XYZ file of C-alpha atoms in Angstrom:
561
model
C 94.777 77.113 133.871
C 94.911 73.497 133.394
C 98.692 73.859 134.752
C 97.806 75.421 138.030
C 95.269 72.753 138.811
C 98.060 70.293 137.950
C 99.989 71.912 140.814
C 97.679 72.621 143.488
C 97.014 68.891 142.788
C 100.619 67.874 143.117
C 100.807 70.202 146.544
C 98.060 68.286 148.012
C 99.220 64.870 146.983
C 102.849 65.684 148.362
C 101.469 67.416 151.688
C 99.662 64.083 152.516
C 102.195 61.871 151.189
C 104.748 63.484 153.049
C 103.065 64.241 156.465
C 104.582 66.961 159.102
C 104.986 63.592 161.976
C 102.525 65.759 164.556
C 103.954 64.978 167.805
C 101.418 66.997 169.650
C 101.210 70.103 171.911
C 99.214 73.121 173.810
C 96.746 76.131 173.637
C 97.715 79.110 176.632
C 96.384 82.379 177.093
C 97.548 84.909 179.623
C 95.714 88.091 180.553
C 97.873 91.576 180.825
C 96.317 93.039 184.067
C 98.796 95.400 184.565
C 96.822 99.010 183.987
C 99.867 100.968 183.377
C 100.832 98.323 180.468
C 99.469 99.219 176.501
C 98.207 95.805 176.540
C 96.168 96.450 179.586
C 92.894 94.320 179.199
C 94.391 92.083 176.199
C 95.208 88.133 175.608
C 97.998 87.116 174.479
C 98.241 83.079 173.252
C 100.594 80.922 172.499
C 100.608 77.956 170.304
C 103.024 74.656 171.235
C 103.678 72.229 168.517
C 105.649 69.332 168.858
C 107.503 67.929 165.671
C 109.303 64.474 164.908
C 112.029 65.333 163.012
C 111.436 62.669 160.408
C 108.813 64.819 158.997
C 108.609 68.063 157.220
C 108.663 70.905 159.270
C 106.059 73.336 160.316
C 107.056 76.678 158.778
C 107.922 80.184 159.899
C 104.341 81.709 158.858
C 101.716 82.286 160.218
C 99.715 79.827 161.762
C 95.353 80.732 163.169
C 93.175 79.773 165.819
C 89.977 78.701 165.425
C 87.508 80.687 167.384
C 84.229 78.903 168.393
C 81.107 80.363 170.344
C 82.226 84.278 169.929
C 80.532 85.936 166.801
C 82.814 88.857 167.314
C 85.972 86.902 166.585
C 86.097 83.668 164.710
C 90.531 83.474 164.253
C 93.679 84.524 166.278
C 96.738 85.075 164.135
C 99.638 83.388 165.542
C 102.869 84.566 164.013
C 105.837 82.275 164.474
C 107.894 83.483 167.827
C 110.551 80.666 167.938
C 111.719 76.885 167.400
C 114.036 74.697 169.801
C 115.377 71.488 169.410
C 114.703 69.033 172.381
C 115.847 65.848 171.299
C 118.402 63.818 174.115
C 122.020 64.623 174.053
C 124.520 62.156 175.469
C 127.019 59.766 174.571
C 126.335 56.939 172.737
C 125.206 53.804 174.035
C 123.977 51.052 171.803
C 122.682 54.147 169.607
C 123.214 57.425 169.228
C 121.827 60.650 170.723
C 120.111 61.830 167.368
C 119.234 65.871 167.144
C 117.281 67.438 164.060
C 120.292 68.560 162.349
C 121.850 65.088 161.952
C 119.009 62.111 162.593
C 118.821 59.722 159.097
C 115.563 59.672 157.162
C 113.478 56.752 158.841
C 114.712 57.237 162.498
C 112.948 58.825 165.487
C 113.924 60.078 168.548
C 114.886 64.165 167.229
C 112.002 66.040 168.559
C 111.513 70.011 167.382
C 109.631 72.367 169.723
C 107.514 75.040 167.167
C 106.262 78.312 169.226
C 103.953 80.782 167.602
C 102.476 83.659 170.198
C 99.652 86.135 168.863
C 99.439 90.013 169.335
C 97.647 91.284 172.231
C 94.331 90.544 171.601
C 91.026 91.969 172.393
C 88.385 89.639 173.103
C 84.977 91.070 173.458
C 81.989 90.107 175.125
C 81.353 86.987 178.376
C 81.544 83.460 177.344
C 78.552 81.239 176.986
C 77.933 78.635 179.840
C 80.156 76.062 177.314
C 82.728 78.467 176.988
C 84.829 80.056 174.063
C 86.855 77.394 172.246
C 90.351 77.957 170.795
C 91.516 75.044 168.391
C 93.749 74.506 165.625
C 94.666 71.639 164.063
C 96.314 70.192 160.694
C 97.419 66.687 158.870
C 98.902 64.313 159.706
C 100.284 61.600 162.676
C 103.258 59.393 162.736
C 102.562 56.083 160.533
C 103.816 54.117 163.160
C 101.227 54.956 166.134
C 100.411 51.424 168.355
C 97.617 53.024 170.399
C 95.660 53.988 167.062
C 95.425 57.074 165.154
C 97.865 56.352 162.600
C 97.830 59.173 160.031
C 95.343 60.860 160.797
C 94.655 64.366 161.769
C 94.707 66.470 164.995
C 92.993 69.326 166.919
C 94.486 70.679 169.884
C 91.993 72.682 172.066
C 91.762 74.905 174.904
C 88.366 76.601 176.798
C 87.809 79.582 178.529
C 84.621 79.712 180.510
C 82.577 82.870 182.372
C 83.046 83.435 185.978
C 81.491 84.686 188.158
C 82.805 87.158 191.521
C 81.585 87.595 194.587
C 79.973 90.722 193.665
C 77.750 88.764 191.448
C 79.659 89.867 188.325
C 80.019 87.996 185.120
C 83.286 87.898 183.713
C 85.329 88.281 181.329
C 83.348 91.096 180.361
C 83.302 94.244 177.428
C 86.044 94.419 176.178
C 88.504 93.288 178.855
C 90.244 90.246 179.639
C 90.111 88.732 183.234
C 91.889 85.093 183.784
C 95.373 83.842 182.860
C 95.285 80.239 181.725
C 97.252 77.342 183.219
C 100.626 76.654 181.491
C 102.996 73.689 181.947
C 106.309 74.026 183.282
C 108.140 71.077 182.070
C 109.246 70.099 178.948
C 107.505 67.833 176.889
C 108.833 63.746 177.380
C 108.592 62.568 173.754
C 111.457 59.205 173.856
C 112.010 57.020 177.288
C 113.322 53.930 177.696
C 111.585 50.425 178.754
C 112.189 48.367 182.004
C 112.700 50.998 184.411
C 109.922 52.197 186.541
C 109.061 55.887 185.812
C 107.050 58.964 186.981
C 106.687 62.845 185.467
C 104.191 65.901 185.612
C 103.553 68.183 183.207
C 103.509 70.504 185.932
C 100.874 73.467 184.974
C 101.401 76.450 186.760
C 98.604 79.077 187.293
C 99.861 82.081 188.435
C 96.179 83.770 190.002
C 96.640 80.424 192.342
C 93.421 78.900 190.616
C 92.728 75.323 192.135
C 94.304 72.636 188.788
C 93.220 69.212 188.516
C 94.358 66.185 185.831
C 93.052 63.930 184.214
C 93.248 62.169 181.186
C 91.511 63.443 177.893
C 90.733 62.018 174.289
C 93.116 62.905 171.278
C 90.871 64.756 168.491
C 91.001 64.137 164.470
C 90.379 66.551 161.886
C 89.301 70.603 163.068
C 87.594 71.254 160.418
C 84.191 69.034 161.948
C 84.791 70.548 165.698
C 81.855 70.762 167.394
C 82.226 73.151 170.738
C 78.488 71.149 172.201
C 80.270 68.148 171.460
C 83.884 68.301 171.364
C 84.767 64.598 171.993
C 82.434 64.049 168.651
C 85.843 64.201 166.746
C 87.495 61.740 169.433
C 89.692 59.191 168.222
C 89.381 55.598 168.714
C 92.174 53.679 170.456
C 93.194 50.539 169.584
C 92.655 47.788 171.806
C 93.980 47.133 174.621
C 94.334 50.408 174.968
C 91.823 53.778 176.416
C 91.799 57.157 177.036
C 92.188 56.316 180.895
C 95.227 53.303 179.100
C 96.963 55.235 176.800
C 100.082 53.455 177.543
C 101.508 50.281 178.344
C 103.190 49.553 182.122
C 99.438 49.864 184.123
C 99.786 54.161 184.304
C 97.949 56.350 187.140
C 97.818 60.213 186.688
C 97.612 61.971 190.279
C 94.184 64.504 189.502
C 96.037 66.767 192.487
C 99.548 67.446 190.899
C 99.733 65.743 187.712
C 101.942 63.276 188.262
C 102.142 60.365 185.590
C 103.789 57.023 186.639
C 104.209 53.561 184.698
C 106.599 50.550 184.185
C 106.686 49.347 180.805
C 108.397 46.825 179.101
C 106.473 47.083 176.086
C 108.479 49.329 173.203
C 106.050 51.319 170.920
C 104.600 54.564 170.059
C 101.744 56.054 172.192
C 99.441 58.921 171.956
C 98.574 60.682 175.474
C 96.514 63.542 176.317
C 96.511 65.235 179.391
C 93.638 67.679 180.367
C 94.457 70.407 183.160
C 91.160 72.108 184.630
C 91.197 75.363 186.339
C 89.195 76.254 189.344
C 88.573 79.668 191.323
C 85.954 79.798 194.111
C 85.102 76.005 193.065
C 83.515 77.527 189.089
C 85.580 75.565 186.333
C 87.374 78.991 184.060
C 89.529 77.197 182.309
C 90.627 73.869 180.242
C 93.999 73.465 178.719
C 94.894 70.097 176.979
C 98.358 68.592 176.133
C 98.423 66.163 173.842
C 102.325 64.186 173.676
C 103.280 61.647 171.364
C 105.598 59.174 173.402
C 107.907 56.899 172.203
C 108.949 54.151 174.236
C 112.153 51.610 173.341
C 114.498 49.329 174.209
C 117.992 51.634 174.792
C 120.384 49.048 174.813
C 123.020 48.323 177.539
C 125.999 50.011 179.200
C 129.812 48.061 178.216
C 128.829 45.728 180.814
C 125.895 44.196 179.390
C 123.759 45.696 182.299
C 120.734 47.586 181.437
C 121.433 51.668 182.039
C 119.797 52.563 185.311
C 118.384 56.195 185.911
C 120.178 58.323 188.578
C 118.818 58.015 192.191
C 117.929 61.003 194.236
C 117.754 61.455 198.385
C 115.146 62.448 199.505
C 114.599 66.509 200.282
C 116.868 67.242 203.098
C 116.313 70.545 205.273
C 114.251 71.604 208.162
C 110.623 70.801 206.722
C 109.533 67.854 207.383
C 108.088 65.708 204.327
C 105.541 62.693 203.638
C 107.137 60.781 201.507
C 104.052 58.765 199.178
C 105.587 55.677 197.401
C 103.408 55.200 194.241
C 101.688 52.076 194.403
C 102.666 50.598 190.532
C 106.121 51.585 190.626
C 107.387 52.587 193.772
C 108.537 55.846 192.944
C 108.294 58.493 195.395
C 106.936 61.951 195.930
C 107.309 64.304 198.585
C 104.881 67.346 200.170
C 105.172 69.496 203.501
C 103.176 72.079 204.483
C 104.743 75.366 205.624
C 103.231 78.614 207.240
C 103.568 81.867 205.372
C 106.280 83.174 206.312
C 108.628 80.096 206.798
C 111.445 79.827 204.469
C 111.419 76.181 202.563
C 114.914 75.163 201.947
C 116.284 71.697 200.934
C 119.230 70.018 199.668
C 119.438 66.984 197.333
C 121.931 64.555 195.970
C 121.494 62.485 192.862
C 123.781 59.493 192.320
C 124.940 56.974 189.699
C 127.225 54.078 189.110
C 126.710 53.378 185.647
C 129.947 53.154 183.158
C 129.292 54.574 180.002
C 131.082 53.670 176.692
C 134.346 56.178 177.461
C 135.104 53.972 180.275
C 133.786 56.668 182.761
C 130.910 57.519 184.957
C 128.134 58.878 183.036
C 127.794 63.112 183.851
C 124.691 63.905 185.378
C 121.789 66.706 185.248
C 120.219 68.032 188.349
C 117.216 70.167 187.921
C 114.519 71.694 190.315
C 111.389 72.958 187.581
C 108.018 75.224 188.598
C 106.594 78.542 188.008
C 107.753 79.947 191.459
C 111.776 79.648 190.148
C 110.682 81.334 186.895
C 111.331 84.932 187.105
C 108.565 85.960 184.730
C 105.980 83.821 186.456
C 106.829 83.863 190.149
C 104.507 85.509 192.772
C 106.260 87.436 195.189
C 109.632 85.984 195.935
C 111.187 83.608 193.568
C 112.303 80.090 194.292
C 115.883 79.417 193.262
C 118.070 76.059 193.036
C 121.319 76.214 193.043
C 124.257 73.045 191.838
C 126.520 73.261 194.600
C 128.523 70.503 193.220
C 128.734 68.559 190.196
C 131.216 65.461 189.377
C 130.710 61.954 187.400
C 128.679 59.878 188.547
C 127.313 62.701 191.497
C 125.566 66.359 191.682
C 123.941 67.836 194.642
C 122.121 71.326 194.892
C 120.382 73.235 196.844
C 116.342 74.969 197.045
C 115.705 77.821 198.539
C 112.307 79.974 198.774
C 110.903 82.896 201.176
C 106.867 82.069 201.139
C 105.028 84.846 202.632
C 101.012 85.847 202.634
C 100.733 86.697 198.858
C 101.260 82.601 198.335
C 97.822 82.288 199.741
C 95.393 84.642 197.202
C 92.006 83.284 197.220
C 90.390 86.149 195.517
C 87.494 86.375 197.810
C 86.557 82.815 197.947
C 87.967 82.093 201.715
C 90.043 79.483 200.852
C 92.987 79.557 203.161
C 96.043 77.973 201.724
C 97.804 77.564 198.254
C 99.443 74.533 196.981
C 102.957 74.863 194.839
C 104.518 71.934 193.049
C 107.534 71.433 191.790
C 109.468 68.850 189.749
C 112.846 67.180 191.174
C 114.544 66.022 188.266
C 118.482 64.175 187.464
C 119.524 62.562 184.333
C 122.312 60.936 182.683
C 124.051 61.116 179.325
C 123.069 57.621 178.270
C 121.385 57.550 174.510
C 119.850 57.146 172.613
C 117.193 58.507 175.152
C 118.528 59.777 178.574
C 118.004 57.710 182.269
C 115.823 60.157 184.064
C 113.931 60.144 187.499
C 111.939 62.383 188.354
C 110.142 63.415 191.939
C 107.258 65.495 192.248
C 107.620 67.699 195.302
C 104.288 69.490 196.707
C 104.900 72.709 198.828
C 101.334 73.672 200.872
C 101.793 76.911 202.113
C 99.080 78.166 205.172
C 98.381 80.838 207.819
C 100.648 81.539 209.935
C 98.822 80.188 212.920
C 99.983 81.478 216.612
C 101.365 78.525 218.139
C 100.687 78.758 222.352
C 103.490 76.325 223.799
C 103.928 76.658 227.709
C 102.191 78.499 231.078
C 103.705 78.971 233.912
C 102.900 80.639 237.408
C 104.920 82.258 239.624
C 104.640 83.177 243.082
C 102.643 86.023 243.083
C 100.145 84.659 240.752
C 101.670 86.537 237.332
C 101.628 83.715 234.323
C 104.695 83.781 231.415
C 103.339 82.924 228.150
C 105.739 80.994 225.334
C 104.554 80.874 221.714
C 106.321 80.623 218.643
C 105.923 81.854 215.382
C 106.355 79.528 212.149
C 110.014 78.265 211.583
C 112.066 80.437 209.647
C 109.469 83.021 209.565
C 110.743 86.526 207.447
C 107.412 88.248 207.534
C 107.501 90.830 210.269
C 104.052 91.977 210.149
C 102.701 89.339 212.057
C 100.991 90.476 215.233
C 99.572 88.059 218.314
C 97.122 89.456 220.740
C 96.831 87.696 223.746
C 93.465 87.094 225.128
C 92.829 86.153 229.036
C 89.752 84.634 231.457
C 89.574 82.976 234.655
C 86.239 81.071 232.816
C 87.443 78.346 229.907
C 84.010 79.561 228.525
C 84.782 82.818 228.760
C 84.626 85.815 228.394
C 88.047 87.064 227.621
C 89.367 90.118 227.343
C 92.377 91.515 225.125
C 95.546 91.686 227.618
C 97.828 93.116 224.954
C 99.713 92.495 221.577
C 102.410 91.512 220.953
C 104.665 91.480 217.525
C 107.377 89.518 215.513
C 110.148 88.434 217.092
C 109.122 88.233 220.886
C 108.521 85.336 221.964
C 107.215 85.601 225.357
C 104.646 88.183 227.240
C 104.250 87.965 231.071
C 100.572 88.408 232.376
C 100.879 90.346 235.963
C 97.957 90.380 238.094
C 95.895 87.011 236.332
C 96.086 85.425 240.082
C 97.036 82.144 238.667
C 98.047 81.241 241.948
C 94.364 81.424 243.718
C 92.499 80.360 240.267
C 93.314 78.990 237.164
C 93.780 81.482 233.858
C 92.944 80.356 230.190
C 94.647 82.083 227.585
C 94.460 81.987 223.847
C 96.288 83.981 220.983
C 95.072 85.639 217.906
C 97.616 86.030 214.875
C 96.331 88.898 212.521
C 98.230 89.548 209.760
C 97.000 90.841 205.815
C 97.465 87.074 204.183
C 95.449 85.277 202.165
C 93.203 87.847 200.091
C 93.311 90.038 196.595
C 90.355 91.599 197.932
C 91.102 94.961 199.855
C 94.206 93.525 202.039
C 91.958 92.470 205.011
C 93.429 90.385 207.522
C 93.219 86.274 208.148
C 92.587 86.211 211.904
C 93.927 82.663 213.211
C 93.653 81.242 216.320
C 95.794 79.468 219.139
C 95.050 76.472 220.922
C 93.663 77.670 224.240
C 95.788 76.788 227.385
C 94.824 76.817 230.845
C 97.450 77.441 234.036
C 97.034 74.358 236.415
C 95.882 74.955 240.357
C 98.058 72.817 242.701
C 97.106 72.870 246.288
C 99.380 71.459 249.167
C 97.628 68.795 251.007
C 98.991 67.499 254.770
C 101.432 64.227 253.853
C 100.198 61.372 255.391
C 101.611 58.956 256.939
C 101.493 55.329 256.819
C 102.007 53.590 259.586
C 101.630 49.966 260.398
C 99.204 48.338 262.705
């Protein structure tokens, strides 16, 4: 007996001796709607964990999720699903381009991505006001932590809160599952380089079109005292001069609409961030997810030349939108949005560039990357987004995006809200190491009605009126129909003159005597956009034109007296 004390002892003593280097990561849930599916009505969730490679290793068990607030289930099981190495890859600068396999003891920079997914699961019951809480959490942080922490444990979280529909119902509900989680789209950053201005999004994605915002969240310590009433009660301090809102050096600003992170730091260290992602539907909160990233930020070295290696540069989005370009105020780093009408196809080309040698004597190889849920096939609505390398050389690689939006872009599941906003991350990086040169842009795609777009009148000699309109640019959605409404009152009434469908153009109005009076017209788009509620149709209106009366008036003539 007195043995197997002896080892427990000596398990405990080596697991906090030798810690597992927690580098953080993320709670998701999605919700199997499909009713022809065996999972129909179940969760499935998935458990990130980010490793440094200097530690030991998470294993291939098991790992559980803490349940809070549901009496009916109080742990997930989350059996291990995969494991990928992320660290940089390159050639070697200064340093080396260390990956799990080969990084000495003492070094970091090798970064291991742990995935563990549950069963379908069935949940039972609606959520208290507070929600139902998902955590799990373990020992222990890096040693060498400058914002604080150092050692000690974590708790990653995630909430799912009741909604309710239109109807008045409360949901989830019995024994079904209702909302999908956000889920983030790019990879975790874990090792950049100082001096260099930079800006990234963890890009969540929710696929039910659910209204995200950012912000900035605390890091928690040991799961075991979680409080869902008081979550932050397990908050972590920071050390001065560091903050939750601070969390790193270089003055950083999150973007609350589409995540975007940006900072310019000179200061080498590692930092603890947390980023909280908050979903919406018809303006009720369902959902907080929280990433939690353990950043590493150092000095890289320099290229042959002495000079200090420069991330590629990218052109802005070239194609027939037309995009605001927002410079970000601390680093000057931009990001780009347009706003397209169902219907229009988006399409884009880029170039990234870069004259940096590297240690071969050549120019460095470069990445070029478009990231979102719309180009993943699993997560997509509708029609897929796609980008495409259409050529790639040292030192230069250009590509092209390409995406058909259409009306299911727009769901607002019965909340009116017209409109759905898609972002995307623009992305090129080099082979430098021992941590990459990367840029990346956000780019914000607002898709909207198709809105009938009345462009000319004119009256002919009989008094008959030829209408011009357009429909959106690029437009691939044929079931788009305009009916044309007429008065000789700008107050009205008016009466339907006819309809008039995708691709024409034009419609000529005989018999509005345009030529005695004037005529006001105005044009109604109906098409089934915008709704998971029964397929009924966004009705959009024109700008309302009016013909112009000239009358011929006797020339006079000036004469002199």
């Amino acid at each position: 007996m007195r043995k197997f004390f002896l080892i427990i002892f000596f398990f405990i003593l080596t697991y906090n001796v030798f810690p597992t280097h927690f580098m953080g990561g993320e709670i998701t849930w999605v919700c199997d709607k499909d009713p022809l599916s065996p999972n129909y009505g179940q969760y499935t969730f998935t458990l990130k964990i980010y490793q440094d490679c200097d530690g030991i290793s998470f294993t291939y068990f098991d790992e559980f999720l803490t349940v809070h607030n549901n009496p009916a289930i109080t742990q997930i099981t989350m059996p291990f699903l995969d494991t990928n190495d992320i660290s940089p890859s390159g050639i070697a600068g200064s340093e080396t381009c260390y990956d799990c396999d080969n990084q000495p003891f003492g070094t970091f920079g090798a970064v291991r991505e742990w995935i563990y997914q549950s069963a379908p699961t069935t949940i039972t019951g609606t959520p208290p006001a507070g929600g139902w809480h998902f955590t799990w959490g373990s020992c222990c942080r890096s040693s060498n932590i400058t914002n604080g922490f150092s050692d000690e444990d974590w708790t990653l979280r995630a909430v799912m809160y009741p909604y309710t529909d239109p109807s008045g119902n409360v949901l989830p509900s019995g024994n079904m599952c209702h909302d999908n989680s956000p889920i983030f789209k790019e990879q975790a950053k874990s090792i950049l380089c100082t001096g260099y201005p930079f800006s990234y999004s963890h890009l969540a994605f929710d696929s039910e079109l659910d209204s995200i915002s950012y912000s900035w969240a605390e890091p928690l310590g040991i799961e075991f005292n979680y409080d869902p009433n008081n979550p932050t009660g397990i908050a972590l301090a920071f050390d001065p001069p560091y903050s939750v809102n601070s969390p790193i050096p270089g003055l950083p600003t999150l973007n609350p609409n589409n995540g975007e992170i940006s900072f310019l730091s000179n200061t080498a260290g590692v930092f603890v961030t947390c980023v909280k992602v908050s979903a919406f539907k018809c303006g009720q909160l369902v959902a907080d997810v929280f990433r939690e990233v353990q950043v590493m930020l150092k000095s890289c070295g320099t290229l042959p030349n002495g000079a200090q290696n420069s991330p590629p540069v990218i052109t802005e989005p070239i194609g027939p939108q037309d995009w605001i370009t927002t410079l970000n105020p601390n680093t000057g780093l931009p990001s780009y949005e347009t706003t397209v009408m169902a219907g229009e196809v988006v399409s884009f080309s880029v170039v990234a560039t870069d004259n940096d040698i590297n240690t071969t004597g050549n120019l460095q190889d470069l990445s070029l990357e478009v990231e979102g849920g719309q180009l993943d096939p699993t997560l997509a609505i509708s029609s897929q987004a796609t980008f495409t390398v259409t050529s790639s050389s040292p030192g230069n690689v250009a590509g092209d995006f390409f995406w058909e939006s259409d009306c299911d872009h727009m769901q607002d599941f019965g909340c009116g809200r017209q409109g759905g906003a898609f972002t995307f991350n623009l992305k090129a990086y080099d082979d430098f190491c021992p941590a990459n040169g990367i840029v990346i842009a956000t780019i914000t795609i607002n898709v909207i009605p198709p809105q009938p777009d009345l462009r000319c009148l004119a009256v002919d000699s009989i008094g008959g009126v030829d209408l011009f309109y357009y429909f959106p640019q690029g437009v691939v959605d044929t079931n788009i129909k305009y009916d044309i409404y007429h008065s000789k009152n700008e107050g009205g009434p008016y009466t339907l003159v006819d309809s008039t469908f995708y691709p024409e153009t034009h419609y000529y109005h005989l018999g509005s005597n345009a030529d005695v009076s004037p005529s006001y017209y105005y044009l109604l788009g109906s098409v089934t956009c915008g709704t998971n509620l029964g397929g009924s149709d966004s009705l959009l209106y024109s700008d309302t034109l009016s013909t112009i009366l000239m009358n011929d008036l006797e020339p006079h003539v000036l004469r002199r007296s």
